[in-house]
PDB file of C-alpha atoms in Angstrom:
ATOM      1  CA  MET X 382     -11.903  10.750  -7.100  1.00 93.00           C
ATOM      2  CA  ILE X 383     -11.172   7.103  -6.348  1.00 97.00           C
ATOM      3  CA  ARG X 384     -11.953   4.508  -8.997  1.00 97.00           C
ATOM      4  CA  GLN X 385     -11.044   0.972  -9.982  1.00 97.00           C
ATOM      5  CA  ARG X 386      -7.561   0.700 -11.446  1.00 97.00           C
ATOM      6  CA  GLN X 387      -7.441  -0.011 -15.179  1.00 96.00           C
ATOM      7  CA  ALA X 388      -4.641  -1.411 -17.332  1.00 93.00           C
ATOM      8  CA  GLY X 389      -4.273   2.002 -18.988  1.00 95.00           C
ATOM      9  CA  ASP X 390      -3.347   3.543 -15.616  1.00 97.00           C
ATOM     10  CA  LEU X 391      -0.086   1.624 -15.265  1.00 97.00           C
ATOM     11  CA  ARG X 392       2.125   4.040 -17.216  1.00 96.00           C
ATOM     12  CA  ASP X 393       0.902   7.035 -15.187  1.00 97.00           C
ATOM     13  CA  LEU X 394       1.292   5.023 -11.993  1.00 98.00           C
ATOM     14  CA  GLN X 395       4.881   4.206 -12.889  1.00 97.00           C
ATOM     15  CA  LEU X 396       5.617   7.905 -13.364  1.00 97.00           C
ATOM     16  CA  ALA X 397       3.918   8.795 -10.081  1.00 97.00           C
ATOM     17  CA  MET X 398       5.801   6.029  -8.282  1.00 97.00           C
ATOM     18  CA  ARG X 399       9.102   7.367  -9.692  1.00 97.00           C
ATOM     19  CA  GLU X 400       8.287  10.789  -8.220  1.00 97.00           C
ATOM     20  CA  VAL X 401       7.472   9.223  -4.855  1.00 96.00           C
ATOM     21  CA  HIS X 402      10.676   7.177  -4.957  1.00 96.00           C
ATOM     22  CA  GLU X 403      12.821  10.222  -5.697  1.00 95.00           C
ATOM     23  CA  ALA X 404      11.090  12.424  -3.103  1.00 94.00           C
ATOM     24  CA  GLU X 405      10.542   9.952  -0.268  1.00 90.00           C
ATOM     25  CA  GLY X 406      12.329   6.703  -0.989  1.00 89.00           C
ATOM     26  CA  TYR X 407       9.300   4.517  -1.676  1.00 91.00           C
ATOM     27  CA  PRO X 408       9.849   1.935  -2.841  1.00 94.00           C
ATOM     28  CA  SER X 409      13.109   1.811  -0.927  1.00 90.00           C
ATOM     29  CA  MET X 410      14.870   0.340  -3.975  1.00 92.00           C
ATOM     30  CA  TRP X 411      13.694   1.113  -7.493  1.00 95.00           C
ATOM     31  CA  PRO X 412      12.379  -2.198  -8.901  1.00 95.00           C
ATOM     32  CA  ALA X 413      14.071  -3.821 -11.873  1.00 95.00           C
ATOM     33  CA  ASP X 414      10.605  -4.246 -13.359  1.00 97.00           C
ATOM     34  CA  PRO X 415       8.393  -1.347 -12.179  1.00 97.00           C
ATOM     35  CA  MET X 416       5.334  -2.654 -14.035  1.00 96.00           C
ATOM     36  CA  ALA X 417       5.563  -5.996 -12.236  1.00 96.00           C
ATOM     37  CA  PHE X 418       5.999  -4.180  -8.913  1.00 96.00           C
ATOM     38  CA  LEU X 419       2.814  -2.215  -9.586  1.00 97.00           C
ATOM     39  CA  GLN X 420       0.834  -5.424 -10.218  1.00 94.00           C
ATOM     40  CA  PRO X 421       2.182  -8.199  -8.005  1.00 94.00           C
ATOM     41  CA  SER X 422       0.849 -11.729  -8.250  1.00 92.00           C
ATOM     42  CA  GLY X 423      -2.107 -12.317  -6.009  1.00 93.00           C
ATOM     43  CA  THR X 424      -3.654  -8.915  -6.695  1.00 95.00           C
ATOM     44  CA  VAL X 425      -7.392  -9.076  -5.965  1.00 96.00           C
ATOM     45  CA  ALA X 426      -8.312  -5.426  -6.526  1.00 97.00           C
ATOM     46  CA  GLY X 427      -6.742  -2.072  -7.229  1.00 97.00           C
ATOM     47  CA  ARG X 428      -7.962   1.474  -6.763  1.00 98.00           C
ATOM     48  CA  VAL X 429      -6.445   4.692  -8.088  1.00 98.00           C
ATOM     49  CA  ALA X 430      -6.757   8.289  -6.997  1.00 98.00           C
ATOM     50  CA  VAL X 431      -7.437  10.743  -9.812  1.00 97.00           C
ATOM     51  CA  GLN X 432      -7.126  14.506  -9.449  1.00 94.00           C
ATOM     52  CA  HIS X 433      -7.825  16.823 -12.438  1.00 92.00           C
ATOM     53  CA  GLU X 434      -7.903  13.779 -14.744  1.00 92.00           C
ATOM     54  CA  GLN X 435      -4.396  12.736 -13.659  1.00 95.00           C
ATOM     55  CA  VAL X 436      -3.700   9.445 -11.879  1.00 97.00           C
ATOM     56  CA  MET X 437      -1.993  10.421  -8.625  1.00 97.00           C
ATOM     57  CA  GLY X 438      -1.624   7.135  -6.722  1.00 97.00           C
ATOM     58  CA  GLN X 439      -2.918   3.694  -5.984  1.00 98.00           C
ATOM     59  CA  VAL X 440      -3.632   1.014  -3.413  1.00 98.00           C
ATOM     60  CA  LEU X 441      -3.888  -2.739  -3.952  1.00 98.00           C
ATOM     61  CA  LEU X 442      -5.590  -5.565  -2.119  1.00 97.00           C
ATOM     62  CA  CYS X 443      -3.673  -8.811  -2.529  1.00 96.00           C
ATOM     63  CA  SER X 444      -3.829 -12.356  -1.249  1.00 93.00           C
ATOM     64  CA  LEU X 445      -1.978 -12.598   2.032  1.00 88.00           C
ATOM     65  CA  SER X 446       1.733 -13.132   1.536  1.00 78.00           C
ATOM     66  CA  HIS X 447       3.559 -15.755   3.482  1.00 70.00           C
ATOM     67  CA  GLY X 448       5.485 -14.452   6.450  1.00 68.00           C
ATOM     68  CA  SER X 449       5.790 -14.928  10.155  1.00 67.00           C
ATOM     69  CA  TRP X 450       3.161 -12.265  10.826  1.00 75.00           C
ATOM     70  CA  ALA X 451       0.735 -13.723   8.281  1.00 76.00           C
ATOM     71  CA  ALA X 452       0.364 -16.847  10.440  1.00 77.00           C
ATOM     72  CA  GLN X 453      -1.349 -14.651  13.070  1.00 81.00           C
ATOM     73  CA  LEU X 454      -4.193 -13.767  10.705  1.00 85.00           C
ATOM     74  CA  PRO X 455      -7.108 -15.673   9.228  1.00 86.00           C
ATOM     75  CA  PRO X 456      -6.098 -17.125   5.828  1.00 87.00           C
ATOM     76  CA  GLU X 457      -8.822 -15.113   4.063  1.00 91.00           C
ATOM     77  CA  THR X 458      -7.130 -11.844   5.087  1.00 93.00           C
ATOM     78  CA  LEU X 459      -6.253  -9.485   2.235  1.00 95.00           C
ATOM     79  CA  GLU X 460      -3.002  -7.552   2.315  1.00 94.00           C
ATOM     80  CA  VAL X 461      -2.938  -3.845   1.500  1.00 96.00           C
ATOM     81  CA  LYS X 462       0.064  -3.151  -0.743  1.00 96.00           C
ATOM     82  CA  ARG X 463       1.640  -0.563  -3.006  1.00 97.00           C
ATOM     83  CA  LEU X 464      -0.090   2.458  -1.477  1.00 97.00           C
ATOM     84  CA  PHE X 465       1.414   5.714  -2.679  1.00 97.00           C
ATOM     85  CA  VAL X 466       0.355   9.198  -3.724  1.00 97.00           C
ATOM     86  CA  ALA X 467       2.451  11.428  -5.982  1.00 97.00           C
ATOM     87  CA  PRO X 468       3.928  14.515  -4.312  1.00 96.00           C
ATOM     88  CA  ALA X 469       1.588  16.768  -6.340  1.00 94.00           C
ATOM     89  CA  GLY X 470      -1.385  14.966  -4.765  1.00 94.00           C
ATOM     90  CA  ARG X 471      -0.260  15.325  -1.160  1.00 91.00           C
ATOM     91  CA  GLY X 472      -2.431  17.182   1.292  1.00 92.00           C
ATOM     92  CA  LEU X 473      -5.626  16.464  -0.629  1.00 94.00           C
ATOM     93  CA  GLY X 474      -6.743  13.454   1.410  1.00 95.00           C
ATOM     94  CA  LEU X 475      -6.004  11.023  -1.411  1.00 97.00           C
ATOM     95  CA  GLY X 476      -4.061   8.566   0.745  1.00 96.00           C
ATOM     96  CA  ARG X 477      -6.903   8.490   3.240  1.00 96.00           C
ATOM     97  CA  ALA X 478      -9.472   8.042   0.470  1.00 97.00           C
ATOM     98  CA  LEU X 479      -7.470   5.182  -1.069  1.00 98.00           C
ATOM     99  CA  MET X 480      -7.233   3.427   2.299  1.00 97.00           C
ATOM    100  CA  GLU X 481     -10.942   3.903   2.944  1.00 97.00           C
ATOM    101  CA  ALA X 482     -11.722   2.479  -0.502  1.00 97.00           C
ATOM    102  CA  ALA X 483      -9.471  -0.539   0.064  1.00 97.00           C
ATOM    103  CA  THR X 484     -10.974  -1.208   3.495  1.00 96.00           C
ATOM    104  CA  ALA X 485     -14.513  -0.861   2.153  1.00 96.00           C
ATOM    105  CA  HIS X 486     -13.790  -3.218  -0.752  1.00 97.00           C
ATOM    106  CA  ALA X 487     -12.332  -5.840   1.581  1.00 96.00           C
ATOM    107  CA  ARG X 488     -15.472  -5.548   3.696  1.00 95.00           C
ATOM    108  CA  THR X 489     -17.744  -6.052   0.684  1.00 96.00           C
ATOM    109  CA  LEU X 490     -15.848  -9.276   0.082  1.00 95.00           C
ATOM    110  CA  GLY X 491     -16.387 -10.195   3.750  1.00 94.00           C
ATOM    111  CA  ARG X 492     -12.622 -10.293   4.322  1.00 94.00           C
ATOM    112  CA  PRO X 493     -10.385  -8.581   6.858  1.00 94.00           C
ATOM    113  CA  ALA X 494      -7.292  -6.690   5.722  1.00 96.00           C
ATOM    114  CA  ALA X 495      -3.793  -6.196   7.067  1.00 95.00           C
ATOM    115  CA  LEU X 496      -0.658  -4.327   6.057  1.00 95.00           C
ATOM    116  CA  GLN X 497       2.931  -3.855   7.000  1.00 92.00           C
ATOM    117  CA  VAL X 498       4.612  -0.459   7.173  1.00 93.00           C
ATOM    118  CA  ALA X 499       8.156   0.579   7.999  1.00 92.00           C
ATOM    119  CA  GLU X 500       8.169   1.894  11.549  1.00 93.00           C
ATOM    120  CA  HIS X 501      10.135   4.975  10.477  1.00 90.00           C
ATOM    121  CA  ASN X 502       7.236   6.010   8.198  1.00 90.00           C
ATOM    122  CA  ARG X 503       5.468   8.148  10.815  1.00 91.00           C
ATOM    123  CA  ALA X 504       3.051   9.804   8.373  1.00 89.00           C
ATOM    124  CA  ALA X 505       1.717   6.454   7.159  1.00 92.00           C
ATOM    125  CA  LEU X 506       1.439   5.120  10.717  1.00 94.00           C
ATOM    126  CA  ALA X 507      -0.511   8.226  11.758  1.00 94.00           C
ATOM    127  CA  LEU X 508      -2.918   7.769   8.833  1.00 94.00           C
ATOM    128  CA  TYR X 509      -3.556   4.108   9.599  1.00 96.00           C
ATOM    129  CA  GLN X 510      -4.093   4.824  13.283  1.00 94.00           C
ATOM    130  CA  ALA X 511      -6.518   7.655  12.421  1.00 95.00           C
ATOM    131  CA  LEU X 512      -8.471   5.090  10.361  1.00 96.00           C
ATOM    132  CA  ASP X 513      -8.652   2.781  13.416  1.00 96.00           C
ATOM    133  CA  TRP X 514      -6.258   0.160  12.098  1.00 97.00           C
ATOM    134  CA  ARG X 515      -4.891  -1.810  15.056  1.00 95.00           C
ATOM    135  CA  HIS X 516      -1.309  -2.768  15.779  1.00 94.00           C
ATOM    136  CA  LEU X 517      -0.925  -6.544  15.563  1.00 92.00           C
ATOM    137  CA  THR X 518       2.818  -7.147  15.802  1.00 91.00           C
ATOM    138  CA  ARG X 519       6.181  -5.952  14.596  1.00 91.00           C
ATOM    139  CA  GLY X 520       9.119  -7.622  12.936  1.00 86.00           C
ATOM    140  CA  GLN X 521      11.946  -7.197  10.532  1.00 87.00           C
ATOM    141  CA  ALA X 522      11.042  -6.454   6.917  1.00 85.00           C
ATOM    142  CA  THR X 523      11.566  -9.102   4.271  1.00 82.00           C
ATOM    143  CA  TRP X 524      12.941  -6.384   1.964  1.00 83.00           C
ATOM    144  CA  SER X 525      16.074  -4.276   2.270  1.00 84.00           C
ATOM    145  CA  GLY X 526      16.785  -0.608   1.824  1.00 84.00           C
ATOM    146  CA  PRO X 527      19.538   0.787  -0.408  1.00 86.00           C
ATOM    147  CA  ASP X 528      22.072   0.271   2.395  1.00 89.00           C
ATOM    148  CA  GLY X 529      21.152  -3.429   2.670  1.00 88.00           C
ATOM    149  CA  HIS X 530      19.524  -2.881   6.075  1.00 90.00           C
ATOM    150  CA  ARG X 531      16.154  -4.556   6.718  1.00 90.00           C
ATOM    151  CA  PRO X 532      14.016  -2.066   8.678  1.00 90.00           C
ATOM    152  CA  MET X 533      11.526  -2.910  11.393  1.00 92.00           C
ATOM    153  CA  VAL X 534       7.903  -2.971  10.242  1.00 92.00           C
ATOM    154  CA  ALA X 535       4.657  -2.651  12.120  1.00 94.00           C
ATOM    155  CA  VAL X 536       1.865  -5.001  11.095  1.00 93.00           C
ATOM    156  CA  LEU X 537      -1.582  -3.470  11.346  1.00 95.00           C
ATOM    157  CA  GLN X 538      -5.025  -5.023  11.017  1.00 94.00           C
ATOM    158  CA  SER X 539      -8.145  -3.338   9.659  1.00 94.00           C
ATOM    159  CA  PRO X 540     -10.976  -2.433  12.001  1.00 91.00           C
ATOM    160  CA  PRO X 541     -13.327  -5.373  12.635  1.00 82.00           C
ATOM    161  CA  ILE X 542     -15.867  -6.114   9.911  1.00 70.00           C
TER     162      ILE X 542
END
């Protein structure tokens, strides 16, 4: 089940994010303030995936961040951020359902969406391509991994409204 994120979900989301971080390295560096990471400034909407009454993951729609790739998009574009699903929720279609919910919500607002994803994250790229998100550009990430290296990211745009 996908529903609107509520303030009471944040603790469970932090625990799920910790599991994802330990299993898969997302986020690449554990944030000093995990609660702030889960609710960045500019958040417009959040959705969570719930399985057996347990919050398993989330996706956010945020105001477009400033970056070289953002200049290629209309200013009303929303950025998809903080998408993750706990390892126990994998294989259930929750990531797909979260992305579909985020895309649908952006459409109800009459706004396009975009995202950036590390190019080495093949599973995420495959999901976005299966949902007809289109490659816009690529560039170096603004964030660094544990080794200090800034990976290459692909910037994708939602299907036309």
